[in-house]
Coordinates of C-alpha atoms and ligand atoms in Angstrom, one line a residue:
X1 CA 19.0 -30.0 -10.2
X2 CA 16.1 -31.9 -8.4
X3 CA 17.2 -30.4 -4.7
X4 CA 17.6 -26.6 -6.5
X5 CA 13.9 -27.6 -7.6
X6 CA 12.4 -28.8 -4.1
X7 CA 14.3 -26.0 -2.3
X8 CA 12.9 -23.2 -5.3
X9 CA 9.0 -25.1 -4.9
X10 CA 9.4 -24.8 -0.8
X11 CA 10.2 -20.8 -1.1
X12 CA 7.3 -20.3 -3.6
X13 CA 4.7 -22.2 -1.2
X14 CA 6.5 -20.2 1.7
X15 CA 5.6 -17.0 -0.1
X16 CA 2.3 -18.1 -0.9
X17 CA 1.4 -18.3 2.9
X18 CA 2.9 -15.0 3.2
X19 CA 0.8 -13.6 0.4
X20 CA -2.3 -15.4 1.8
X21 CA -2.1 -14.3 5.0
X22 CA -1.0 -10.9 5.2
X23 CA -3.5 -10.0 1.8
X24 CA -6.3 -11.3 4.4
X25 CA -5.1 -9.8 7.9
X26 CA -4.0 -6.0 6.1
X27 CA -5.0 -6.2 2.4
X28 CA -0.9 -5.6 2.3
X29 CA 2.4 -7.7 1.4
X30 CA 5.7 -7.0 1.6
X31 CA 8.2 -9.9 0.2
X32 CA 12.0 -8.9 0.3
X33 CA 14.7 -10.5 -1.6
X34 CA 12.3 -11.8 -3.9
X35 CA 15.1 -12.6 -6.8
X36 CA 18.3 -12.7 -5.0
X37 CA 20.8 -10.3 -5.2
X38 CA 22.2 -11.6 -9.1
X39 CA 18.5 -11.8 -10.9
X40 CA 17.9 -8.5 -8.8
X41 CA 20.7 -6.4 -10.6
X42 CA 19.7 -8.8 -14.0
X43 CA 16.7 -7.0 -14.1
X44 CA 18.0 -3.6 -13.2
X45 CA 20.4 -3.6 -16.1
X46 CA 18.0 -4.3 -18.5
X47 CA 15.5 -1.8 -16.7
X48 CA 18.9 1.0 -17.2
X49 CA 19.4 0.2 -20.4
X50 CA 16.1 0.7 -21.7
X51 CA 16.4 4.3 -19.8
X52 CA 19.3 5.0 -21.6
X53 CA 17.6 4.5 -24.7
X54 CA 15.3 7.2 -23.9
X55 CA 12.7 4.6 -23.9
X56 CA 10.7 6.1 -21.3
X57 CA 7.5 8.6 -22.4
X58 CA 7.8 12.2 -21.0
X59 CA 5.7 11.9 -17.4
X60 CA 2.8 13.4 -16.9
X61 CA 3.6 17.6 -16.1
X62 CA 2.4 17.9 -12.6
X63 CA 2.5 21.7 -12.1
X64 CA 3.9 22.0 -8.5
X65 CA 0.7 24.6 -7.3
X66 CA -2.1 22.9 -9.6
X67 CA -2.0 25.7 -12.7
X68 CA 0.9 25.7 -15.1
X69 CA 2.5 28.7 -14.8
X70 CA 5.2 27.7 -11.5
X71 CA 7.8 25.1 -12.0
X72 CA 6.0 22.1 -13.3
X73 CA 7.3 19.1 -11.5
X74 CA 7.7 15.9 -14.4
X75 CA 6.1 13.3 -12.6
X76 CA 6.4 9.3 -13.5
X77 CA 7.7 8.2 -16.9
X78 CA 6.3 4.9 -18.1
X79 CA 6.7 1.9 -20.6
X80 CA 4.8 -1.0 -20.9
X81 CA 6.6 -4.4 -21.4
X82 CA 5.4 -7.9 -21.9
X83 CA 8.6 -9.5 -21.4
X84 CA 9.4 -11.5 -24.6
X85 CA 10.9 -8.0 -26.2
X86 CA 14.9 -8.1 -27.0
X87 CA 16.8 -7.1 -23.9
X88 CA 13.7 -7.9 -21.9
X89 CA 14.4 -11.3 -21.0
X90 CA 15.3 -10.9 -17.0
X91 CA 12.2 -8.9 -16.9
X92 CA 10.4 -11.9 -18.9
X93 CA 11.6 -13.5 -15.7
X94 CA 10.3 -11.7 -13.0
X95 CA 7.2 -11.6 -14.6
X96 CA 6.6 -15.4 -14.6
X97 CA 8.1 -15.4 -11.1
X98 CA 4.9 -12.7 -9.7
X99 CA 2.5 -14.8 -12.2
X100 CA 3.6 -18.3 -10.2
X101 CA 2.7 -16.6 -6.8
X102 CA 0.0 -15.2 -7.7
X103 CA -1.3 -18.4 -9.8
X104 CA -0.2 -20.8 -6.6
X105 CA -1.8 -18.4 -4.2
X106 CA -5.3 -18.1 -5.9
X107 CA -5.0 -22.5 -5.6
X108 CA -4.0 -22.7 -2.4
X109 CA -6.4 -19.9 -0.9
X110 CA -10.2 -22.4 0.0
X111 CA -10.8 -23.1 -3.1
X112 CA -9.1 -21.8 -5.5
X113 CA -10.0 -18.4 -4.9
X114 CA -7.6 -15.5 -3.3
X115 CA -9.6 -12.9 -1.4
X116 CA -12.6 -12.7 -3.1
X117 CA -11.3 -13.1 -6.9
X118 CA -10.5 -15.4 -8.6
X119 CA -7.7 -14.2 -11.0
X120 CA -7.6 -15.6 -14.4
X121 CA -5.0 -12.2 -16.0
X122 CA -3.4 -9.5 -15.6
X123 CA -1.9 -6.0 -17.8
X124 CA 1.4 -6.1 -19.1
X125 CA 4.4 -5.2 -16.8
X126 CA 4.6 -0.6 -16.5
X127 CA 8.0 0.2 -15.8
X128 CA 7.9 3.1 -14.0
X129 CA 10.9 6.0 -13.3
X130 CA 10.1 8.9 -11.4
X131 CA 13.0 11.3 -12.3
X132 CA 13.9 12.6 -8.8
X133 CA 13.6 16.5 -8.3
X134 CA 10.3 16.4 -6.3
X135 CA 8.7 13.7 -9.0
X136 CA 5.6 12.5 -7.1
X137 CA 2.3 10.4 -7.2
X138 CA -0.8 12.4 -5.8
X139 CA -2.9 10.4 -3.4
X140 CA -5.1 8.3 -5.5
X141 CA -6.6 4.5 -5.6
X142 CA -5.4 2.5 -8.4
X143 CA -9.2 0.7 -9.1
X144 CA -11.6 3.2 -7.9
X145 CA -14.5 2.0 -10.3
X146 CA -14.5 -1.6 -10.3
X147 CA -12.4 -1.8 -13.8
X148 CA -11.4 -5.6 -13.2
X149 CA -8.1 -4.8 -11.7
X150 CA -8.1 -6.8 -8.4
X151 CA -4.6 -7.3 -7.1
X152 CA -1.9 -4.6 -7.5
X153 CA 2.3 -6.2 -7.5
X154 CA 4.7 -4.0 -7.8
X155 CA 8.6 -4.5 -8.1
X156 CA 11.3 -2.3 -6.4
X157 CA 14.6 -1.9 -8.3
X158 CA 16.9 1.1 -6.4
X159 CA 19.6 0.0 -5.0
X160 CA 20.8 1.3 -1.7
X161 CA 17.8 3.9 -1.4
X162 CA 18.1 5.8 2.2
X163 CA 14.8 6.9 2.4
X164 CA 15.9 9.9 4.3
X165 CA 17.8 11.8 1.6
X166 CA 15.9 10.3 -1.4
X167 CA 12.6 10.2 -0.6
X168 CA 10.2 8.6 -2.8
X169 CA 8.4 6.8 -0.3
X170 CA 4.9 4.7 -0.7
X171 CA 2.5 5.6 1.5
X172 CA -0.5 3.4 1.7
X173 CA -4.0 4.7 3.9
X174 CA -5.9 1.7 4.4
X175 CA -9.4 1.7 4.5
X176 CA -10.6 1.2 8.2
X177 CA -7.1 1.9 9.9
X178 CA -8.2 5.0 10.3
X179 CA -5.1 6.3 12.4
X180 CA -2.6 3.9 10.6
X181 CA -0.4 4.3 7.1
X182 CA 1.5 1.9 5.8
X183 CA 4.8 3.2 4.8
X184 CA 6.8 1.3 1.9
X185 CA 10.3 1.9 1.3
X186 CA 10.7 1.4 -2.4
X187 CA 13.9 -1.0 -1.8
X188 CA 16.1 -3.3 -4.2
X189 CA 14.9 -6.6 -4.7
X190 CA 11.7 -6.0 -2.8
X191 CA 8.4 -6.8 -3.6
X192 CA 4.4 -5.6 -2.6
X193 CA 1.3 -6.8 -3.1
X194 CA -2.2 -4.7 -2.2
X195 CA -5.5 -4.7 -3.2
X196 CA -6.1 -2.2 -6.1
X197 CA -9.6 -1.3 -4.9
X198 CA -10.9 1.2 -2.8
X199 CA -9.1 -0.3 0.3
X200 CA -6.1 1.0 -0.4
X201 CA -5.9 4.5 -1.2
X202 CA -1.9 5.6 -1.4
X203 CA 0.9 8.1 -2.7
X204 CA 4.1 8.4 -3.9
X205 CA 6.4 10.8 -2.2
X206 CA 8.1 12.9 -3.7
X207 CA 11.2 11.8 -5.1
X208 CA 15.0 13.4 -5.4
X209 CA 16.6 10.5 -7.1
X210 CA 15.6 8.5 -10.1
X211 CA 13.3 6.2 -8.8
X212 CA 12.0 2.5 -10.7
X213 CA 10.0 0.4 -10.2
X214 CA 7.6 -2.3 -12.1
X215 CA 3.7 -3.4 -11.7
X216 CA 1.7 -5.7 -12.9
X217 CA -2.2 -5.8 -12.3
X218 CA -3.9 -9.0 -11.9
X219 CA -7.4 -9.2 -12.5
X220 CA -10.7 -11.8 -12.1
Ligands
KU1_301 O1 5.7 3.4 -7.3 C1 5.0 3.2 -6.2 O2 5.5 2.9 -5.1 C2 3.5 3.4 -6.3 N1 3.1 3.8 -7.6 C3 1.8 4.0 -7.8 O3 1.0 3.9 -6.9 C4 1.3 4.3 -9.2 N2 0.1 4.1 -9.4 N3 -0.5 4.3 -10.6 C5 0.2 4.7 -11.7 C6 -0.4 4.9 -12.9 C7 0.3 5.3 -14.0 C8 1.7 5.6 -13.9 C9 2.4 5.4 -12.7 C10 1.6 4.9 -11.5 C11 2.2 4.7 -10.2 O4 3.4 4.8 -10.0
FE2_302 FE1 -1.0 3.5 -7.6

């Protein structure tokens, strides 16, 4: 209906602001209840199913004292969708949701650019699980060497996460805030924008329940 419209156009241009502002003020945005609870769980289903299906590659070994012999901890397991697969369709969604912010906020940013880029594409969506039992993400920066990826989005999907006995937490160092960390919880429904440079240097915790999530990269 027209009103659904209006009232769908007003959150976009809300988030856009959001986007805008804190991407300028802290190079970092959080937006929660990005889908609403029902598209939420849509995409979660479809992101359970594939799991089931074994879709996801074996992580990367991540030996826990850096040789091979100890306990090697299976870090994340990935699979790259571009939303138009079977059984992909409330990803599709999400997808085009994260494009139309991203899109909207590159316009409405002076003139047509957002931060310094202006974005014109991005990868395909990586749907990452991090199997619990210690699975973890060293400290790293996801564009250290100016490979075109400008803008990093990623997509939360676990349900009723208590950071506290699950773990799995993103912690982001950014550049300049030398005494401050942003820590992400890696909640249902919620989404984060931050730059992929060099700004942004962060890890994943490690993590003792099965953990998803999904990120796109924009680039310019
Ligand atoms: O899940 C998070 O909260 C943050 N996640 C990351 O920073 C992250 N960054 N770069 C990757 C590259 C390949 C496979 C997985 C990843 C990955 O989870
Ligand atoms: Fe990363």
């Amino acid at each position: 209906s027209h009103f659904l419209h209006e009232a769908h156009n007003e959150t976009t241009n809300g988030i856009c602001r959001n986007v805008i502002h804190d991407m300028d003020a802290y190079g970092v945005c959080v937006v929660d209840n990005f889908l609403g609870d029902g598209q939420g769980k849509a995409v979660l289903s479809e992101v359970l199913d594939m799991s089931t299906k074994g879709v996801f590659k074996d992580g990367q070994l991540v030996s826990s004292n850096g040789r091979q012999d100890l306990k090697t901890i299976r870090g994340d397991q990935i699979t790259w969708i571009d939303g138009r697969e079977q059984h992909c369709t409330q990803i599709g969604k999400l997808i085009s949701r994260v494009d139309a912010i991203i899109m909207r906020a590159n316009k409405m940013y002076n003139n047509g650019k957002l931060g310094d880029y202006n974005i014109n594409g991005r990868t395909k969506a990586m749907v990452a699980c991090y199997p619990g039992s210690g699975s973890h993400y060293v400290k790293h920066v996801d564009n250290p060497n100016r490979d075109g990826r400008c803008i990093t989005a990623i997509y939360y999907l676990n349900l009723h996460w208590d950071i506290k006995c699950s773990g799995g937490l993103l912690r982001i160092f950014p550049e300049g805030w030398t005494d401050k960390v942003a820590d992400i919880e890696p909640l249902f429904d919620r989404l984060l924008f931050f730059w992929s440079d060099r700004r942004n240097p962060h890890e994943v915790q490690p993590a003792f329940h099965t953990r998803y999530a999904i990120t796109l990269w924009y680039f310019d």
